């Protein structure tokens, strides 16, 4: 489907007899944040154990593998590659042994100065084994002259810029860190005497843990046998919570940035109905992404909500297309229209985003083919005009239809009778009172953390910007 790709999900647990099993379940709940690889590292106090695979969580581990991940503390990672290629060496957790001892790192986010740091270290003789920006953190850690591992971590992270929500395991400590801007979410929970850290609270729910609070932007949260403590070693920075977590990435049953995602997403739909009203008979969500916003749109507009498109949840990675072409097969195999709901009706389709427009165009066509009299498209966020540099896989700017086309042109391209987006103000009002605390760069092109131009090469971002464009504002 035509969406931004989620980045990574991270998890950590300290003080649980089934640490690896709990981590497995936590990753299972976070699978939507990364589907290319899954990995767990555990510590039994003497050494770290690690298992990683290029697979879904369910396929990456079995009972034997989990039994080998001994110890009462563990960290886990699901990954979709945003920086670095898709291969096992890049899968998390990244584990090294150095002067500070063994360490495993799970990283959600992108560092914007990784390439300049890497180049400097490579000129100095360093050998990198992966093409991820996360490995830069490990090199900086290994080189730190700080006495204790936690100080070496702070030393390393003081040198990087950009987005990082981390779960880190040493032989004796679980450490969770969030960058000072707070780009990506990171929550702390409690499971009996065990402490849990995870990208989204839906992972706490699955293992029966209770949400305690978020790791604060700029906080280093350390858990070991002596208890829990926090330090805030980084200077103050402008908050930049990724607003797209509320729009699309996070699961609606999660709380991120202290807000219910379901409530935020439903509010987006209500705001959309106020800003972009339309005379219609039925509101139909694009499943599953548009469901919450469609509920809000229907509530506010009074137009009944019907599930006029049904999603097939069993389309797997091994799917084989037929040799003979079938019209709109790619979309139809995932979404099928319900003729009894659509026939003769004026339909409002609601989705959470419109990236290239290719899928929306096909969906409008199959809804019309099912007999809809009018098809109106409503999008519960502003036009997406800029790529993300903070841990989200986005197409090049030239492929973002709203960056290169007017509203009318997009409307014509997707074949809708009308098209309406939520405004930036509407979006920010719907996600909560702290409007200034969000990153909205993919809607504005104004980036809260500047990055050097040559960074584009290492992070493979060059292609995402048009030639000669300013890279930092
Ligand atoms: S640019 Fe968009 S996707 Fe990236 S962090 Fe900012 S709001 Fe999130």
Short mmCIF file of C-alpha atoms and ligand atoms in Angstrom, two decimals:
data_model
loop_
_atom_site.label_atom_id
_atom_site.label_comp_id
_atom_site.label_asym_id
_atom_site.label_seq_id
_atom_site.Cartn_x
_atom_site.Cartn_y
_atom_site.Cartn_z
CA UNK A 1 0.00 0.00 0.00
CA UNK A 2 1.03 3.60 -0.60
CA UNK A 3 2.22 4.56 2.89
CA UNK A 4 5.21 5.88 4.76
CA UNK A 5 6.99 2.86 6.23
CA UNK A 6 7.24 2.48 9.97
CA UNK A 7 10.74 2.58 11.35
CA UNK A 8 11.63 0.29 14.24
CA UNK A 9 10.22 -0.96 17.50
CA UNK A 10 12.32 -1.45 20.61
CA UNK A 11 11.72 -3.29 23.87
CA UNK A 12 13.60 -3.98 27.10
CA UNK A 13 12.91 -5.77 30.38
CA UNK A 14 14.84 -6.07 33.65
CA UNK A 15 14.26 -8.47 36.53
CA UNK A 16 11.96 -11.07 35.00
CA UNK A 17 12.60 -14.85 35.08
CA UNK A 18 11.23 -15.14 31.55
CA UNK A 19 12.90 -12.04 30.14
CA UNK A 20 13.42 -13.45 26.62
CA UNK A 21 9.86 -14.77 26.39
CA UNK A 22 8.46 -11.42 27.53
CA UNK A 23 10.63 -9.65 24.98
CA UNK A 24 9.38 -11.97 22.26
CA UNK A 25 5.80 -11.10 23.17
CA UNK A 26 6.64 -7.40 23.36
CA UNK A 27 8.13 -7.53 19.87
CA UNK A 28 5.08 -9.40 18.67
CA UNK A 29 2.95 -6.43 19.76
CA UNK A 30 5.38 -4.03 18.05
CA UNK A 31 5.57 -5.96 14.76
CA UNK A 32 3.77 -3.15 12.88
CA UNK A 33 6.84 -0.93 13.48
CA UNK A 34 9.21 -3.13 11.48
CA UNK A 35 8.77 -6.29 9.47
CA UNK A 36 12.19 -6.99 7.98
CA UNK A 37 14.06 -8.36 10.96
CA UNK A 38 13.59 -9.26 14.60
CA UNK A 39 16.17 -9.85 17.31
CA UNK A 40 16.59 -10.35 21.05
CA UNK A 41 19.66 -10.08 23.28
CA UNK A 42 19.59 -11.27 26.90
CA UNK A 43 22.03 -11.16 29.80
CA UNK A 44 22.54 -13.80 32.47
CA UNK A 45 24.95 -11.55 34.36
CA UNK A 46 28.04 -13.31 32.93
CA UNK A 47 27.54 -12.76 29.24
CA UNK A 48 25.08 -11.63 26.57
CA UNK A 49 23.17 -14.06 24.35
CA UNK A 50 21.71 -12.92 21.05
CA UNK A 51 19.45 -14.25 18.32
CA UNK A 52 18.42 -12.33 15.18
CA UNK A 53 16.72 -13.22 11.93
CA UNK A 54 15.42 -11.60 8.75
CA UNK A 55 11.85 -12.60 9.52
CA UNK A 56 8.64 -11.68 11.30
CA UNK A 57 8.83 -12.11 15.08
CA UNK A 58 6.73 -15.25 14.89
CA UNK A 59 9.13 -16.90 12.43
CA UNK A 60 12.35 -15.56 13.95
CA UNK A 61 12.15 -17.48 17.25
CA UNK A 62 11.06 -20.84 18.55
CA UNK A 63 11.09 -22.35 22.04
CA UNK A 64 14.62 -23.69 21.68
CA UNK A 65 16.03 -20.34 20.57
CA UNK A 66 14.19 -18.48 23.34
CA UNK A 67 15.46 -21.00 25.95
CA UNK A 68 19.02 -20.21 24.86
CA UNK A 69 18.45 -16.52 25.57
CA UNK A 70 19.13 -16.95 29.27
CA UNK A 71 18.92 -14.39 32.04
CA UNK A 72 16.51 -12.04 33.73
CA UNK A 73 17.09 -9.06 31.46
CA UNK A 74 16.71 -8.66 27.72
CA UNK A 75 16.25 -6.17 24.91
CA UNK A 76 14.54 -6.68 21.55
CA UNK A 77 14.24 -4.97 18.21
CA UNK A 78 12.00 -5.15 15.15
CA UNK A 79 13.39 -3.28 12.19
CA UNK A 80 12.46 -1.86 8.87
CA UNK A 81 15.61 -0.44 7.28
CA UNK A 82 15.59 3.35 7.11
CA UNK A 83 19.37 3.78 7.20
CA UNK A 84 21.45 0.91 5.89
CA UNK A 85 20.52 -2.04 3.73
CA UNK A 86 18.15 -4.83 4.54
CA UNK A 87 20.48 -7.67 5.62
CA UNK A 88 21.14 -9.70 8.75
CA UNK A 89 24.31 -7.80 9.73
CA UNK A 90 22.14 -4.68 10.07
CA UNK A 91 19.44 -6.38 12.13
CA UNK A 92 19.10 -5.35 15.75
CA UNK A 93 20.11 -5.67 18.45
CA UNK A 94 23.68 -4.76 17.46
CA UNK A 95 26.03 -6.44 19.95
CA UNK A 96 29.72 -5.77 20.57
CA UNK A 97 32.37 -6.54 23.17
CA UNK A 98 34.78 -3.73 24.04
CA UNK A 99 36.80 -2.24 26.89
CA UNK A 100 33.54 -1.36 28.66
CA UNK A 101 32.28 -4.94 28.31
CA UNK A 102 29.52 -6.44 26.18
CA UNK A 103 26.67 -4.23 25.08
CA UNK A 104 23.54 -4.70 22.94
CA UNK A 105 21.79 -1.71 21.36
CA UNK A 106 18.28 -1.43 19.88
CA UNK A 107 17.70 1.87 18.08
CA UNK A 108 14.55 3.53 16.77
CA UNK A 109 15.24 6.69 14.78
CA UNK A 110 17.91 8.08 12.45
CA UNK A 111 21.07 9.97 13.34
CA UNK A 112 21.65 12.90 11.03
CA UNK A 113 25.41 13.24 11.59
CA UNK A 114 26.26 9.52 11.46
CA UNK A 115 28.17 9.79 8.22
CA UNK A 116 30.56 12.53 9.30
CA UNK A 117 31.26 10.69 12.56
CA UNK A 118 31.74 7.42 10.71
CA UNK A 119 34.10 8.96 8.14
CA UNK A 120 36.25 10.42 10.90
CA UNK A 121 36.46 7.09 12.72
CA UNK A 122 37.16 5.13 9.53
CA UNK A 123 40.05 7.50 8.72
CA UNK A 124 41.29 6.73 12.20
CA UNK A 125 41.32 2.98 11.51
CA UNK A 126 37.85 1.91 12.68
CA UNK A 127 36.25 -1.07 10.93
CA UNK A 128 32.48 -0.95 10.53
CA UNK A 129 30.58 -4.21 10.12
CA UNK A 130 27.15 -2.82 9.23
CA UNK A 131 25.79 0.06 7.20
CA UNK A 132 23.52 1.28 9.98
CA UNK A 133 23.77 4.60 11.74
CA UNK A 134 23.26 2.72 15.02
CA UNK A 135 26.76 1.19 14.77
CA UNK A 136 28.21 4.70 15.07
CA UNK A 137 26.86 4.81 18.63
CA UNK A 138 28.67 1.57 19.45
CA UNK A 139 31.97 2.84 18.05
CA UNK A 140 31.69 6.05 20.03
CA UNK A 141 30.87 3.99 23.12
CA UNK A 142 33.86 1.69 22.64
CA UNK A 143 36.20 4.68 22.22
CA UNK A 144 34.92 6.55 25.27
CA UNK A 145 37.40 6.94 28.11
CA UNK A 146 34.59 7.21 30.67
CA UNK A 147 34.95 4.86 33.62
CA UNK A 148 31.44 3.34 33.84
CA UNK A 149 29.39 1.95 30.91
CA UNK A 150 26.52 4.35 31.58
CA UNK A 151 28.90 7.32 31.38
CA UNK A 152 30.40 5.93 28.17
CA UNK A 153 26.87 5.75 26.72
CA UNK A 154 26.25 9.38 27.64
CA UNK A 155 29.63 10.29 26.17
CA UNK A 156 28.72 8.54 22.88
CA UNK A 157 25.23 10.00 22.65
CA UNK A 158 26.45 13.52 23.36
CA UNK A 159 28.21 13.37 19.99
CA UNK A 160 25.27 12.29 17.83
CA UNK A 161 22.38 14.38 16.51
CA UNK A 162 18.96 13.35 15.34
CA UNK A 163 16.39 10.84 16.50
CA UNK A 164 17.11 8.03 18.92
CA UNK A 165 14.92 6.04 21.25
CA UNK A 166 17.20 3.30 22.55
CA UNK A 167 17.01 0.20 24.70
CA UNK A 168 20.50 -0.88 25.73
CA UNK A 169 21.66 -3.96 27.58
CA UNK A 170 24.98 -4.42 29.35
CA UNK A 171 25.78 -7.48 31.47
CA UNK A 172 24.22 -5.85 34.53
CA UNK A 173 22.05 -2.95 33.35
CA UNK A 174 19.07 -2.08 31.21
CA UNK A 175 19.39 1.48 29.95
CA UNK A 176 16.72 3.40 28.01
CA UNK A 177 17.50 6.72 26.33
CA UNK A 178 15.45 9.20 24.34
CA UNK A 179 16.98 12.01 22.30
CA UNK A 180 16.44 15.53 23.67
CA UNK A 181 13.84 16.30 20.95
CA UNK A 182 11.79 13.23 21.82
CA UNK A 183 11.18 12.33 18.16
CA UNK A 184 10.21 8.71 18.78
CA UNK A 185 8.09 7.43 21.66
CA UNK A 186 9.44 5.29 24.53
CA UNK A 187 7.33 4.15 27.47
CA UNK A 188 8.19 2.68 30.88
CA UNK A 189 6.03 0.00 32.47
CA UNK A 190 5.98 -2.33 35.45
CA UNK A 191 5.33 -6.08 35.50
CA UNK A 192 5.42 -7.22 39.12
CA UNK A 193 8.97 -6.41 40.22
CA UNK A 194 10.22 -6.23 36.63
CA UNK A 195 10.77 -2.96 34.75
CA UNK A 196 9.76 -2.80 31.09
CA UNK A 197 10.61 -0.23 28.40
CA UNK A 198 9.00 -0.23 24.95
CA UNK A 199 8.18 1.89 21.92
CA UNK A 200 4.43 1.70 22.43
CA UNK A 201 2.18 0.82 25.33
CA UNK A 202 0.41 -1.92 23.33
CA UNK A 203 3.49 -4.06 24.17
CA UNK A 204 2.84 -3.50 27.89
CA UNK A 205 -0.78 -4.58 27.46
CA UNK A 206 0.16 -7.87 25.83
CA UNK A 207 2.44 -8.97 28.68
CA UNK A 208 0.10 -7.68 31.41
CA UNK A 209 2.39 -4.81 32.45
CA UNK A 210 1.20 -1.44 33.71
CA UNK A 211 2.16 1.84 32.07
CA UNK A 212 4.14 4.05 34.46
CA UNK A 213 5.32 7.00 32.36
CA UNK A 214 7.26 7.94 29.22
CA UNK A 215 11.05 8.13 29.15
CA UNK A 216 11.37 11.90 28.94
CA UNK A 217 13.12 13.60 26.02
CA UNK A 218 16.82 13.74 26.90
CA UNK A 219 16.47 11.26 29.76
CA UNK A 220 18.83 8.35 30.41
CA UNK A 221 16.88 5.82 32.48
CA UNK A 222 19.05 3.17 34.14
CA UNK A 223 17.87 -0.01 35.85
CA UNK A 224 20.19 -2.40 37.69
CA UNK A 225 20.28 -4.42 40.88
CA UNK A 226 20.59 -1.26 42.98
CA UNK A 227 17.27 0.06 41.57
CA UNK A 228 16.27 2.72 39.03
CA UNK A 229 17.74 6.13 38.42
CA UNK A 230 17.60 8.83 35.79
CA UNK A 231 20.02 11.40 34.52
CA UNK A 232 19.46 14.25 32.07
CA UNK A 233 22.93 14.85 30.68
CA UNK A 234 22.03 16.55 27.40
CA UNK A 235 21.32 20.25 26.99
CA UNK A 236 17.78 21.55 26.40
CA UNK A 237 16.37 21.19 22.90
CA UNK A 238 13.21 22.05 21.00
CA UNK A 239 10.69 19.21 21.38
CA UNK A 240 9.86 17.44 18.13
CA UNK A 241 7.55 14.48 18.77
CA UNK A 242 6.79 12.82 15.44
CA UNK A 243 3.18 13.78 14.70
CA UNK A 244 2.98 10.94 12.19
CA UNK A 245 2.97 8.50 15.13
CA UNK A 246 -0.53 9.81 15.86
CA UNK A 247 -1.54 10.05 12.22
CA UNK A 248 -0.47 6.59 11.12
CA UNK A 249 2.46 4.70 12.69
CA UNK A 250 1.43 3.83 16.21
CA UNK A 251 -1.25 1.27 16.94
CA UNK A 252 -4.57 2.88 17.91
CA UNK A 253 -4.60 0.87 21.15
CA UNK A 254 -1.34 2.55 22.23
CA UNK A 255 -0.64 5.75 24.11
CA UNK A 256 2.22 7.77 22.64
CA UNK A 257 3.53 11.13 23.89
CA UNK A 258 1.03 10.76 26.75
CA UNK A 259 -1.98 10.66 24.39
CA UNK A 260 -4.32 7.87 23.30
CA UNK A 261 -3.64 7.24 19.62
CA UNK A 262 -7.23 6.16 19.07
CA UNK A 263 -8.55 9.39 20.58
CA UNK A 264 -6.10 11.51 18.59
CA UNK A 265 -6.92 9.74 15.34
CA UNK A 266 -10.69 9.96 15.93
CA UNK A 267 -10.31 13.69 16.67
CA UNK A 268 -8.51 14.06 13.35
CA UNK A 269 -11.59 12.62 11.67
CA UNK A 270 -13.91 14.98 13.54
CA UNK A 271 -11.76 17.97 12.59
CA UNK A 272 -11.68 16.76 8.99
CA UNK A 273 -15.48 16.61 8.88
CA UNK A 274 -15.64 20.24 10.10
CA UNK A 275 -12.98 21.51 7.69
CA UNK A 276 -13.90 19.44 4.63
CA UNK A 277 -17.66 18.75 4.77
CA UNK A 278 -19.38 16.90 1.94
CA UNK A 279 -22.94 15.90 1.06
CA UNK A 280 -22.85 12.12 1.05
CA UNK A 281 -24.79 8.98 2.01
CA UNK A 282 -22.09 6.87 3.56
CA UNK A 283 -18.62 7.19 5.16
CA UNK A 284 -16.31 4.33 4.22
CA UNK A 285 -12.86 3.93 5.82
CA UNK A 286 -9.88 2.64 3.89
CA UNK A 287 -9.07 -0.29 6.16
CA UNK A 288 -7.26 -0.44 8.47
CA UNK A 289 -5.49 2.91 8.25
CA UNK A 290 -8.55 5.13 7.88
CA UNK A 291 -10.85 3.47 10.42
CA UNK A 292 -10.38 5.74 13.46
CA UNK A 293 -10.56 8.94 11.39
CA UNK A 294 -13.65 7.65 9.57
CA UNK A 295 -15.36 7.01 12.92
CA UNK A 296 -14.65 10.64 13.88
CA UNK A 297 -15.78 11.93 10.47
CA UNK A 298 -19.03 9.98 10.70
CA UNK A 299 -19.67 11.11 14.29
CA UNK A 300 -19.21 14.78 13.45
CA UNK A 301 -20.93 14.79 10.05
CA UNK A 302 -23.83 12.52 11.02
CA UNK A 303 -23.24 10.46 7.86
CA UNK A 304 -23.46 6.75 8.67
CA UNK A 305 -20.22 4.72 8.77
CA UNK A 306 -20.22 1.46 6.80
CA UNK A 307 -17.42 -0.98 6.07
CA UNK A 308 -17.67 -0.73 2.30
CA UNK A 309 -14.17 -2.08 1.75
CA UNK A 310 -13.06 -5.35 3.30
CA UNK A 311 -9.40 -6.07 3.92
CA UNK A 312 -7.91 -9.51 3.46
CA UNK A 313 -5.60 -9.93 6.46
CA UNK A 314 -3.93 -13.04 5.11
CA UNK A 315 -1.95 -11.60 2.21
CA UNK A 316 1.52 -12.89 3.02
CA UNK A 317 5.02 -12.24 1.79
CA UNK A 318 5.03 -15.36 -0.38
CA UNK A 319 2.03 -14.21 -2.37
CA UNK A 320 2.13 -15.22 -6.04
CA UNK A 321 0.36 -13.11 -8.66
CA UNK A 322 -1.48 -14.83 -11.50
CA UNK A 323 0.18 -14.75 -14.92
CA UNK A 324 -2.93 -13.40 -16.62
CA UNK A 325 -3.55 -9.81 -15.64
CA UNK A 326 -6.60 -9.01 -13.52
CA UNK A 327 -7.69 -5.37 -13.29
CA UNK A 328 -6.42 -3.63 -10.11
CA UNK A 329 -5.27 -7.01 -8.85
CA UNK A 330 -2.62 -5.61 -6.45
CA UNK A 331 -5.17 -3.55 -4.52
CA UNK A 332 -8.11 -5.92 -4.99
CA UNK A 333 -6.25 -8.78 -3.36
CA UNK A 334 -5.95 -6.68 -0.21
CA UNK A 335 -9.21 -4.72 -0.39
CA UNK A 336 -12.52 -5.86 -1.82
CA UNK A 337 -15.53 -3.53 -2.22
CA UNK A 338 -18.90 -4.41 -0.73
CA UNK A 339 -21.37 -3.75 -3.54
CA UNK A 340 -24.46 -3.79 -1.29
CA UNK A 341 -23.04 -0.84 0.66
CA UNK A 342 -21.63 1.18 -2.23
CA UNK A 343 -24.09 0.76 -5.10
CA UNK A 344 -25.93 3.99 -5.99
CA UNK A 345 -24.42 5.82 -2.99
CA UNK A 346 -22.50 9.06 -2.58
CA UNK A 347 -19.44 7.72 -0.79
CA UNK A 348 -16.87 9.56 1.38
CA UNK A 349 -13.67 7.52 1.52
CA UNK A 350 -11.53 8.40 4.54
CA UNK A 351 -7.84 7.59 4.79
CA UNK A 352 -5.03 8.76 7.06
CA UNK A 353 -2.55 9.81 4.38
CA UNK A 354 -1.98 10.10 0.66
CA UNK A 355 1.64 9.65 -0.37
CA UNK A 356 2.04 8.89 -4.08
CA UNK A 357 -1.66 8.66 -4.86
CA UNK A 358 -1.27 5.40 -6.77
CA UNK A 359 -3.25 3.25 -4.34
CA UNK A 360 -5.96 5.88 -3.79
CA UNK A 361 -6.47 6.05 -7.56
CA UNK A 362 -7.05 2.29 -7.71
CA UNK A 363 -9.34 2.31 -4.69
CA UNK A 364 -11.49 5.08 -6.18
CA UNK A 365 -11.76 3.02 -9.36
CA UNK A 366 -12.87 -0.18 -7.60
CA UNK A 367 -15.38 1.76 -5.49
CA UNK A 368 -16.87 3.31 -8.65
CA UNK A 369 -16.85 -0.10 -10.34
CA UNK A 370 -18.88 -1.40 -7.39
CA UNK A 371 -21.61 1.11 -8.30
CA UNK A 372 -20.86 4.21 -6.20
CA UNK A 373 -22.59 7.29 -7.63
CA UNK A 374 -20.02 9.76 -6.28
CA UNK A 375 -16.67 9.18 -4.60
CA UNK A 376 -15.21 11.87 -2.32
CA UNK A 377 -11.76 11.37 -0.78
CA UNK A 378 -10.93 12.87 2.63
CA UNK A 379 -7.45 12.66 4.17
CA UNK A 380 -6.97 13.13 7.92
CA UNK A 381 -3.66 14.99 7.67
CA UNK A 382 -2.21 17.82 5.54
CA UNK A 383 -0.59 17.18 2.13
CA UNK A 384 2.70 15.27 2.58
CA UNK A 385 5.31 17.36 0.78
CA UNK A 386 8.69 16.48 2.32
CA UNK A 387 10.66 13.36 3.16
CA UNK A 388 11.55 12.35 6.72
CA UNK A 389 15.15 12.26 7.98
CA UNK A 390 14.41 11.07 11.49
CA UNK A 391 13.75 7.37 11.16
CA UNK A 392 10.88 6.92 8.73
CA UNK A 393 11.18 5.48 5.25
CA UNK A 394 9.60 7.95 2.86
CA UNK A 395 9.71 8.19 -0.92
CA UNK A 396 11.81 10.79 -2.68
CA UNK A 397 10.28 14.24 -2.73
CA UNK A 398 9.62 13.96 -6.45
CA UNK A 399 7.40 10.93 -5.76
CA UNK A 400 5.29 12.71 -3.13
CA UNK A 401 2.30 13.71 -5.22
CA UNK A 402 1.43 16.71 -3.04
CA UNK A 403 4.97 18.10 -3.45
CA UNK A 404 4.63 18.29 -7.20
CA UNK A 405 0.89 18.68 -7.91
CA UNK A 406 -1.94 21.02 -6.97
CA UNK A 407 -5.00 19.82 -5.09
CA UNK A 408 -7.03 19.88 -8.30
CA UNK A 409 -4.39 17.87 -10.15
CA UNK A 410 -4.33 15.23 -7.41
CA UNK A 411 -8.13 15.12 -7.39
CA UNK A 412 -8.11 14.51 -11.13
CA UNK A 413 -5.31 11.93 -10.89
CA UNK A 414 -7.06 9.81 -8.26
CA UNK A 415 -10.37 10.23 -10.08
CA UNK A 416 -12.36 11.50 -7.07
CA UNK A 417 -15.34 13.86 -7.31
CA UNK A 418 -13.66 15.88 -4.58
CA UNK A 419 -10.55 15.69 -2.42
CA UNK A 420 -9.99 17.35 0.96
CA UNK A 421 -7.11 17.32 3.41
CA UNK A 422 -7.03 18.29 7.09
CA UNK A 423 -5.10 21.52 7.69
CA UNK A 424 -1.90 21.63 9.76
CA UNK A 425 -3.72 23.68 12.38
CA UNK A 426 -6.53 21.13 12.44
CA UNK A 427 -4.00 18.32 12.87
CA UNK A 428 -2.14 20.01 15.70
CA UNK A 429 -5.34 21.00 17.51
CA UNK A 430 -6.57 17.41 17.30
CA UNK A 431 -3.44 15.79 18.74
CA UNK A 432 -3.40 17.84 21.91
CA UNK A 433 -2.69 21.13 23.56
CA UNK A 434 1.13 21.14 23.19
CA UNK A 435 1.16 22.16 19.50
CA UNK A 436 4.76 23.37 19.64
CA UNK A 437 6.04 20.00 20.80
CA UNK A 438 5.56 18.21 17.47
CA UNK A 439 7.71 17.63 14.40
CA UNK A 440 5.63 18.35 11.31
CA UNK A 441 8.45 18.46 8.75
CA UNK A 442 6.84 16.10 6.27
CA UNK A 443 4.00 18.64 5.92
CA UNK A 444 6.06 21.82 6.08
CA UNK A 445 9.57 21.01 4.80
CA UNK A 446 10.97 22.82 7.85
CA UNK A 447 13.31 20.49 9.71
CA UNK A 448 13.87 20.88 13.46
CA UNK A 449 17.33 19.27 13.42
CA UNK A 450 19.66 20.40 10.66
CA UNK A 451 21.85 17.91 8.85
CA UNK A 452 24.93 18.47 6.73
CA UNK A 453 24.52 18.18 2.99
CA UNK A 454 26.98 15.27 2.64
CA UNK A 455 24.91 13.35 5.14
CA UNK A 456 22.57 12.54 2.32
CA UNK A 457 25.07 10.11 0.84
CA UNK A 458 25.53 7.93 3.91
CA UNK A 459 21.89 7.86 4.85
CA UNK A 460 20.90 7.24 1.25
CA UNK A 461 18.77 10.31 1.48
CA UNK A 462 20.15 12.17 -1.51
CA UNK A 463 17.50 10.76 -3.75
CA UNK A 464 14.79 11.98 -1.45
CA UNK A 465 15.58 15.62 -2.14
CA UNK A 466 15.53 17.36 -5.45
CA UNK A 467 18.88 18.63 -6.66
CA UNK A 468 20.02 21.87 -5.13
CA UNK A 469 17.35 21.89 -2.44
CA UNK A 470 18.19 23.21 0.98
CA UNK A 471 18.63 20.32 3.37
CA UNK A 472 18.26 22.15 6.64
CA UNK A 473 16.12 25.00 7.78
S1 LIG B 1 9.31 14.41 9.24
FE1 LIG B 1 7.22 13.55 9.51
S2 LIG B 1 7.53 11.34 9.79
FE2 LIG B 1 9.53 12.35 10.14
S3 LIG B 1 9.66 12.71 12.35
FE3 LIG B 1 8.82 14.57 11.43
S4 LIG B 1 6.57 14.28 11.51
FE4 LIG B 1 7.53 12.27 11.83
#
